[in-house]
Amino acid sequence: MELSELTAYAKEKFHIREQHKWADFPGISVLADPNTGKWAALLMRQWDSDTGTEIQRCDIKCGRQTLWEIRKPYLSRPFRMDGDKWIGVVFDSSTEPDVVFRLFDRAVRSGEQRGCTIVLESPPTKPMIVCQDTALPAAGTRFTAVDLTIPEKIRQMLERYECKDESFAQKCRNFYRQGKFMEDYEDNAPWTGAYRCYFPTYQNLTVRQLRGYFTWRTRVRKGDFSPIPTSLAYLYLYELLNGIGTSSPEDTLKKMREFEEGFLDSGIGDPGIQSNLRRWMLEYAVLHDLPPALARRYADPAMLKKDEALAVLREPEKASDEEIFSALCVFAGKKLGESPVVSKDPERGKHLFAAVWRCASKTDSQDDSGLFTACFGKPRIFAWHPLSNAVYWEETRHSDVDYILDECRVYHCRGGAWQEERYNSLYFNRNKFHGLLRETDRLLRRFLKTGHYLRKKAEEAWAAPYAETVIEAERRAEEEAARPKITINLSSLEHIRQDALVTRDRLLTENEMEIEPAAAFGRDMQGTEEIRMPLPDGTARSTDGSATVTGDIRPSDGSATGSAGTHTAGSDLMAAADVKYSDSAPSVPDVPYRQILRSLLRGEPVQACIKAGHLMPSVVADAINEALFDEIGDNILECDGDIITLVEDYRDDVLQIFGGKSNE
């Protein structure tokens, strides 16, 4: 048994809620009468680091004589309270809920103001009923008292009750056997009245109450929810937990969810059932090994929200700014969301808070504890008693299993005993967590100039470096963003080149396409024709020096040398069209540029050649000048409109470059 079962019992039966009166001692709480304020029990939770378990105890104000009346190993003298009115109770697997509940009932009633009125004479207020004579049965016959108002099915169900002992386990077993027997029973005898009982079973009800309950259950199974005492509503939930009226564990959860929507969410039933219902749906899913995704659909949303927040804060690098900030708000409360840092610019404010948490977690990662562990502790293992505060019977012991509900909650079963591994708020360091967020909020308000500045606290100074690191990074990012950006789109340049080529091709004729003016110097576009120039010794050499032609190189008319009056040395040398350049000859534009240069050296007109090649004189002159500029150091051709002329000062230089003879 756990203390949570006692607090649930006190809330259900006496409307007594657990009170945490001491902030410095979160493990100690009180159950006090809401009318008189008198304490009925003092609850104590303490972590045992040696065994790794939580020790649960309480002091109950039920009288010291109880220790002699009820001799149980878990009952002792009080642990913290003084006086003869208190006893101590240890909560473990041997603690019996029924015994503890009776002791708590006695404690509550001992604080009530009691009195009575003695009536010496009370005249009858109703007419006296006179019993008539009833004929006795004949001798030898058996007398049986038959109540015709009891349906036979209910009579048989009541007879199935076994009185082996008064233990709670026997009570659950009887309820399971009787419930299975009455699984398909329907009735039509409505009953209205008050009824209050903790852990109610069929055996606790009168025949009228039983028929009224089964009538209500008949309508509920058809989707018609109507008011009924809370204790009888619990009886229906006990049936579902035991598989009474359901076809499978999934169907059980489905019907419990339908009950929640139709009876609780609609406002018909007591909303206090909600907490127990959510707890039972989760525990039932774990006991029956249902998929964790399905179990999370029925678990308490508040519990799952905390688990999800812990998972995000434990590994912030995997989460977005929005997820981290939402997780911080789960444990920081609404004040963090109302900070002017967030209200002024929500997206930026959330980013900065998330960045500080990432920075602090990363910086402390080398520490064995880490920031997350320093704030929220480590997962701890607690004894877990599923459905212990419900009437539930399990025929066979559960097999060993490790059930992972989510990243922060795991259930282990070994030898039929269950344990729950989870984070516990009892071990949260709230001062450290809130100190980090408050110091961050203080520095961010000043950085963003939001106003409403916070006062600096010395005990929170440890958190300042994390926030300052993030602020400095944010400031550098702002400066970088403020610098003007120059972007050169290289793809656009390539697009311009392609457009230019398309435009050029559209302007060229077929002949121009065959004689490409932009062909490479020294070799035509096909790479088949080489330009040869004569050497002074009468040989010719290719531009790459791979071949040399020997013999007398003559002009086209067959003469060895031209006369001085009719041919210059240049014309003799340039007459041979098939002569290659010398080794040192620079690249010269290909056909028809080569023909134009040859004609100019001979002193022949070139207009016809330019026109036949559909060339522009200025383009031809520029191409040849560019090819020989490195050798001559100046332009050798001049262009005036359509007329191209060779600069006579450079004629001999050109001839020498190509291995020719000067006029000298």
XYZ file of C-alpha atoms in Angstrom, residues 89-442:
354
model
C 2.065 3.288 10.163
C 4.711 2.016 7.733
C 3.541 1.757 4.118
C 4.965 -1.202 2.221
C 3.783 -4.329 0.434
C 2.485 -5.852 3.685
C 0.334 -2.875 4.699
C -3.379 -3.727 4.466
C -5.559 -0.930 3.058
C -8.699 -2.002 4.927
C -6.937 -1.763 8.293
C -5.450 1.657 7.543
C -8.788 2.962 6.283
C -10.552 1.868 9.471
C -7.902 3.591 11.569
C -8.306 6.774 9.520
C -12.103 6.629 9.951
C -11.564 6.451 13.689
C -9.172 9.412 13.552
C -11.662 11.584 11.656
C -14.558 10.692 13.916
C -12.490 11.325 17.042
C -12.247 14.968 16.019
C -15.962 15.411 15.462
C -18.076 17.112 18.119
C -20.588 14.568 19.248
C -23.693 14.839 21.360
C -27.107 13.277 21.806
C -30.649 14.091 22.946
C -32.445 11.816 25.438
C -36.239 11.634 24.977
C -38.050 10.388 28.074
C -41.449 9.991 26.441
C -42.138 9.809 22.723
C -45.746 9.368 21.623
C -46.229 7.293 18.488
C -46.426 9.363 15.320
C -47.802 6.548 13.132
C -50.715 4.138 13.657
C -49.749 0.924 15.333
C -49.466 -2.013 12.950
C -51.023 -5.208 14.236
C -49.682 -8.432 12.781
C -52.333 -10.832 11.590
C -52.220 -14.551 12.282
C -50.517 -16.608 9.617
C -51.292 -20.246 9.041
C -48.431 -22.585 9.716
C -47.479 -25.186 7.111
C -48.597 -28.743 7.592
C -46.468 -31.070 9.655
C -43.534 -32.542 7.814
C -43.308 -29.715 5.254
C -40.306 -27.363 5.005
C -40.905 -23.685 5.551
C -39.100 -21.301 3.184
C -39.430 -17.565 3.206
C -39.650 -16.463 -0.419
C -39.343 -12.801 -1.355
C -40.986 -12.574 -4.758
C -39.367 -9.164 -5.367
C -35.869 -10.640 -5.739
C -35.078 -11.737 -9.311
C -33.758 -15.247 -9.487
C -30.531 -14.115 -11.173
C -29.737 -11.735 -8.324
C -30.561 -14.426 -5.776
C -28.129 -16.831 -7.433
C -25.479 -14.153 -7.608
C -25.717 -13.410 -3.891
C -25.407 -17.092 -3.118
C -22.085 -17.245 -4.957
C -20.425 -15.082 -2.297
C -17.737 -17.006 -0.387
C -16.944 -16.051 3.229
C -13.423 -17.452 3.493
C -11.877 -14.426 5.190
C -12.303 -10.683 5.421
C -9.237 -9.777 3.389
C -9.377 -7.252 0.591
C -8.116 -9.844 -1.886
C -11.048 -12.134 -1.053
C -13.398 -9.205 -1.503
C -11.990 -8.590 -4.996
C -12.218 -12.267 -5.902
C -15.866 -12.454 -4.847
C -16.659 -9.350 -6.870
C -15.009 -10.837 -9.966
C -16.922 -14.142 -9.673
C -20.262 -12.440 -9.049
C -19.672 -9.848 -11.786
C -18.906 -12.452 -14.413
C -22.086 -14.261 -13.409
C -24.133 -11.056 -13.844
C -22.263 -9.900 -16.971
C -25.271 -10.005 -19.314
C -27.988 -9.273 -16.777
C -30.467 -6.479 -17.488
C -33.198 -5.024 -15.273
C -35.914 -2.407 -15.376
C -36.425 -1.285 -11.787
C -35.108 2.298 -11.425
C -33.951 3.407 -8.018
C -33.128 6.861 -6.725
C -31.472 7.516 -3.432
C -28.220 8.340 -1.693
C -25.507 5.787 -1.284
C -21.935 6.195 -0.097
C -19.383 3.426 0.295
C -15.685 3.051 -0.334
C -14.741 0.050 -2.477
C -18.380 -0.904 -3.083
C -19.269 -4.406 -4.284
C -22.558 -6.186 -5.023
C -22.554 -7.642 -1.523
C -22.739 -4.143 0.008
C -25.998 -3.256 -1.756
C -29.581 -4.030 -0.926
C -31.796 -5.753 -3.460
C -33.474 -2.446 -4.408
C -30.074 -0.816 -4.863
C -28.826 -3.770 -6.913
C -31.813 -3.652 -9.233
C -31.466 0.110 -9.542
C -27.795 -0.225 -10.421
C -28.371 -2.932 -13.049
C -31.160 -0.820 -14.548
C -28.784 2.146 -14.808
C -26.055 -0.085 -16.276
C -28.466 -1.357 -18.927
C -29.073 2.198 -20.114
C -25.369 3.105 -19.954
C -24.461 0.199 -22.218
C -26.861 1.701 -24.757
C -25.176 5.116 -24.489
C -27.783 6.694 -22.185
C -26.005 8.242 -19.192
C -28.022 9.491 -16.238
C -27.207 10.561 -12.651
C -26.347 7.914 -10.062
C -24.491 8.019 -6.716
C -20.734 8.247 -7.155
C -20.100 4.980 -5.349
C -22.284 3.087 -7.833
C -20.496 4.802 -10.723
C -17.267 3.417 -9.259
C -18.912 -0.014 -9.198
C -19.388 0.221 -12.967
C -15.721 1.145 -13.457
C -14.677 -1.822 -11.293
C -16.634 -4.058 -13.649
C -14.813 -2.662 -16.688
C -11.401 -3.104 -15.033
C -12.230 -6.762 -14.394
C -13.335 -7.295 -17.985
C -17.002 -7.600 -17.042
C -19.056 -6.573 -20.061
C -16.051 -6.096 -22.376
C -14.615 -8.232 -25.162
C -10.932 -7.277 -24.943
C -8.520 -4.961 -23.084
C -8.866 -2.466 -25.939
C -12.650 -2.605 -25.586
C -12.288 -1.984 -21.852
C -10.353 1.229 -22.451
C -12.826 2.293 -25.110
C -15.766 1.889 -22.731
C -13.928 3.721 -19.950
C -13.313 6.586 -22.352
C -17.003 6.594 -23.312
C -17.879 6.751 -19.615
C -15.523 9.706 -19.187
C -17.130 11.604 -22.056
C -20.757 10.715 -21.371
C -20.797 10.780 -17.564
C -17.990 13.106 -16.445
C -17.300 15.534 -19.279
C -21.022 16.079 -19.780
C -21.350 17.276 -16.174
C -23.595 14.453 -14.995
C -21.179 12.698 -12.668
C -18.771 13.776 -9.950
C -15.648 15.288 -11.579
C -13.622 13.889 -8.694
C -13.733 10.513 -10.446
C -11.551 11.928 -13.224
C -8.190 11.536 -11.498
C -8.823 7.922 -10.534
C -10.190 7.104 -13.974
C -7.122 8.424 -15.795
C -4.823 6.602 -13.411
C -6.705 3.337 -13.843
C -6.771 3.521 -17.638
C -2.990 3.882 -17.745
C -2.377 1.151 -15.164
C -4.775 -1.172 -16.972
C -2.971 -0.600 -20.285
C 0.397 -1.407 -18.693
C -0.918 -4.527 -16.948
C -2.269 -5.866 -20.239
C 0.837 -4.939 -22.272
C -1.047 -2.704 -24.668
C 1.021 -0.576 -27.104
C 2.557 2.475 -25.367
C 1.064 4.788 -27.999
C -2.403 3.512 -27.064
C -1.667 3.779 -23.343
C -0.597 7.418 -23.742
C -3.941 8.226 -25.327
C -5.693 7.315 -22.074
C -3.099 8.475 -19.545
C -3.329 11.698 -17.570
C -2.451 14.550 -20.001
C -0.800 16.572 -17.236
C 1.536 13.689 -16.396
C 2.450 13.145 -20.052
C 3.043 16.866 -20.553
C 5.612 16.900 -17.761
C 7.328 13.803 -19.124
C 7.538 15.351 -22.600
C 8.937 18.581 -21.157
C 11.607 16.682 -19.230
C 12.607 14.768 -22.366
C 12.999 18.019 -24.316
C 15.055 19.748 -21.623
C 17.255 16.692 -21.195
C 18.288 16.742 -24.885
C 17.731 20.335 -26.065
C 19.900 19.963 -29.175
C 17.211 17.768 -30.728
C 14.377 20.231 -30.069
C 13.252 23.506 -31.637
C 13.180 26.865 -29.863
C 9.404 26.646 -29.488
C 9.591 23.171 -27.915
C 12.306 24.188 -25.454
C 10.494 27.354 -24.389
C 7.222 25.453 -23.908
C 9.071 22.875 -21.805
C 10.574 25.632 -19.655
C 7.108 27.103 -19.117
C 5.802 23.747 -17.860
C 8.028 24.012 -14.784
C 8.517 27.795 -14.600
C 4.838 28.717 -14.596
C 3.023 31.476 -16.452
C 5.434 34.246 -15.369
C 8.005 33.190 -17.956
C 5.500 33.517 -20.777
C 4.463 36.943 -19.506
C 8.024 38.318 -19.530
C 8.407 41.505 -21.637
C 11.259 39.720 -23.429
C 8.662 37.405 -24.948
C 5.702 39.780 -25.184
C 7.771 42.382 -27.094
C 8.990 39.933 -29.754
C 7.682 36.391 -29.133
C 9.820 34.615 -31.735
C 13.054 36.300 -30.714
C 12.331 36.045 -26.996
C 11.656 32.310 -27.177
C 14.804 31.836 -29.241
C 16.954 33.620 -26.650
C 15.580 31.662 -23.682
C 16.027 28.398 -25.602
C 19.577 29.379 -26.583
C 20.494 30.042 -22.949
C 19.200 26.614 -21.898
C 21.184 24.964 -24.708
C 24.303 26.923 -23.780
C 24.004 26.069 -20.084
C 23.346 22.390 -20.789
C 26.267 22.157 -23.202
C 28.660 23.981 -20.907
C 27.844 21.710 -17.978
C 27.957 18.519 -20.054
C 31.418 17.618 -18.760
C 30.103 17.547 -15.243
C 28.835 14.207 -14.051
C 25.609 15.792 -12.895
C 24.986 18.397 -15.603
C 22.540 21.268 -15.466
C 19.507 19.118 -16.200
C 20.363 16.646 -13.461
C 21.155 19.494 -11.081
C 17.672 20.905 -11.662
C 15.566 17.747 -12.016
C 17.597 14.953 -10.476
C 17.861 11.452 -11.913
C 15.191 8.832 -12.640
C 14.383 6.913 -9.483
C 12.673 3.589 -8.903
C 9.530 3.409 -6.765
C 7.259 0.564 -5.768
C 4.239 0.558 -8.055
C 0.923 -1.059 -7.170
C -1.358 -0.884 -10.205
C -5.101 -0.702 -9.506
C -4.435 -0.998 -5.789
C -7.158 1.568 -5.017
C -9.751 -0.281 -7.071
C -11.610 -3.553 -6.710
C -9.546 -5.604 -9.152
C -8.818 -9.307 -9.323
C -6.002 -10.883 -11.330
C -6.166 -14.647 -11.687
C -2.501 -15.235 -12.612
C 0.736 -13.488 -11.749
C 2.085 -11.156 -14.409
C 5.204 -12.268 -16.286
C 8.472 -10.307 -16.114
C 8.463 -7.303 -18.424
C 9.945 -3.824 -18.985
C 7.223 -1.508 -20.255
C 8.485 1.812 -21.686
C 5.646 4.306 -21.634
C 7.721 7.287 -22.782
C 11.277 8.614 -22.580
C 10.952 9.458 -18.878
C 8.717 6.698 -17.499
C 9.364 2.939 -17.466
C 7.559 0.135 -15.607
C 9.395 -3.036 -14.515
C 7.790 -6.282 -13.387
C 9.878 -8.948 -11.679
C 8.318 -11.955 -10.001
C 4.881 -10.344 -10.001
C 6.134 -7.197 -8.194
C 5.964 -3.927 -10.108
C 8.271 -0.906 -9.975
C 8.041 2.462 -11.678
C 11.156 4.303 -12.905
C 10.523 8.025 -13.299
C 11.513 11.542 -12.263
C 9.974 12.730 -9.020
C 9.208 16.375 -8.274
C 10.228 15.717 -4.688
C 13.855 15.817 -5.854
C 13.637 18.828 -8.170
C 15.984 21.724 -7.350
C 13.493 24.481 -8.081
C 15.769 27.224 -6.739
C 18.468 26.418 -9.285
C 16.012 26.128 -12.153
C 14.165 29.347 -11.356
C 17.467 31.112 -10.633
C 18.728 30.385 -14.149
C 15.536 31.639 -15.775
C 15.261 34.753 -13.622
C 18.875 35.845 -14.224
C 18.404 35.183 -17.929
C 15.218 37.237 -17.927
C 16.974 40.079 -16.102
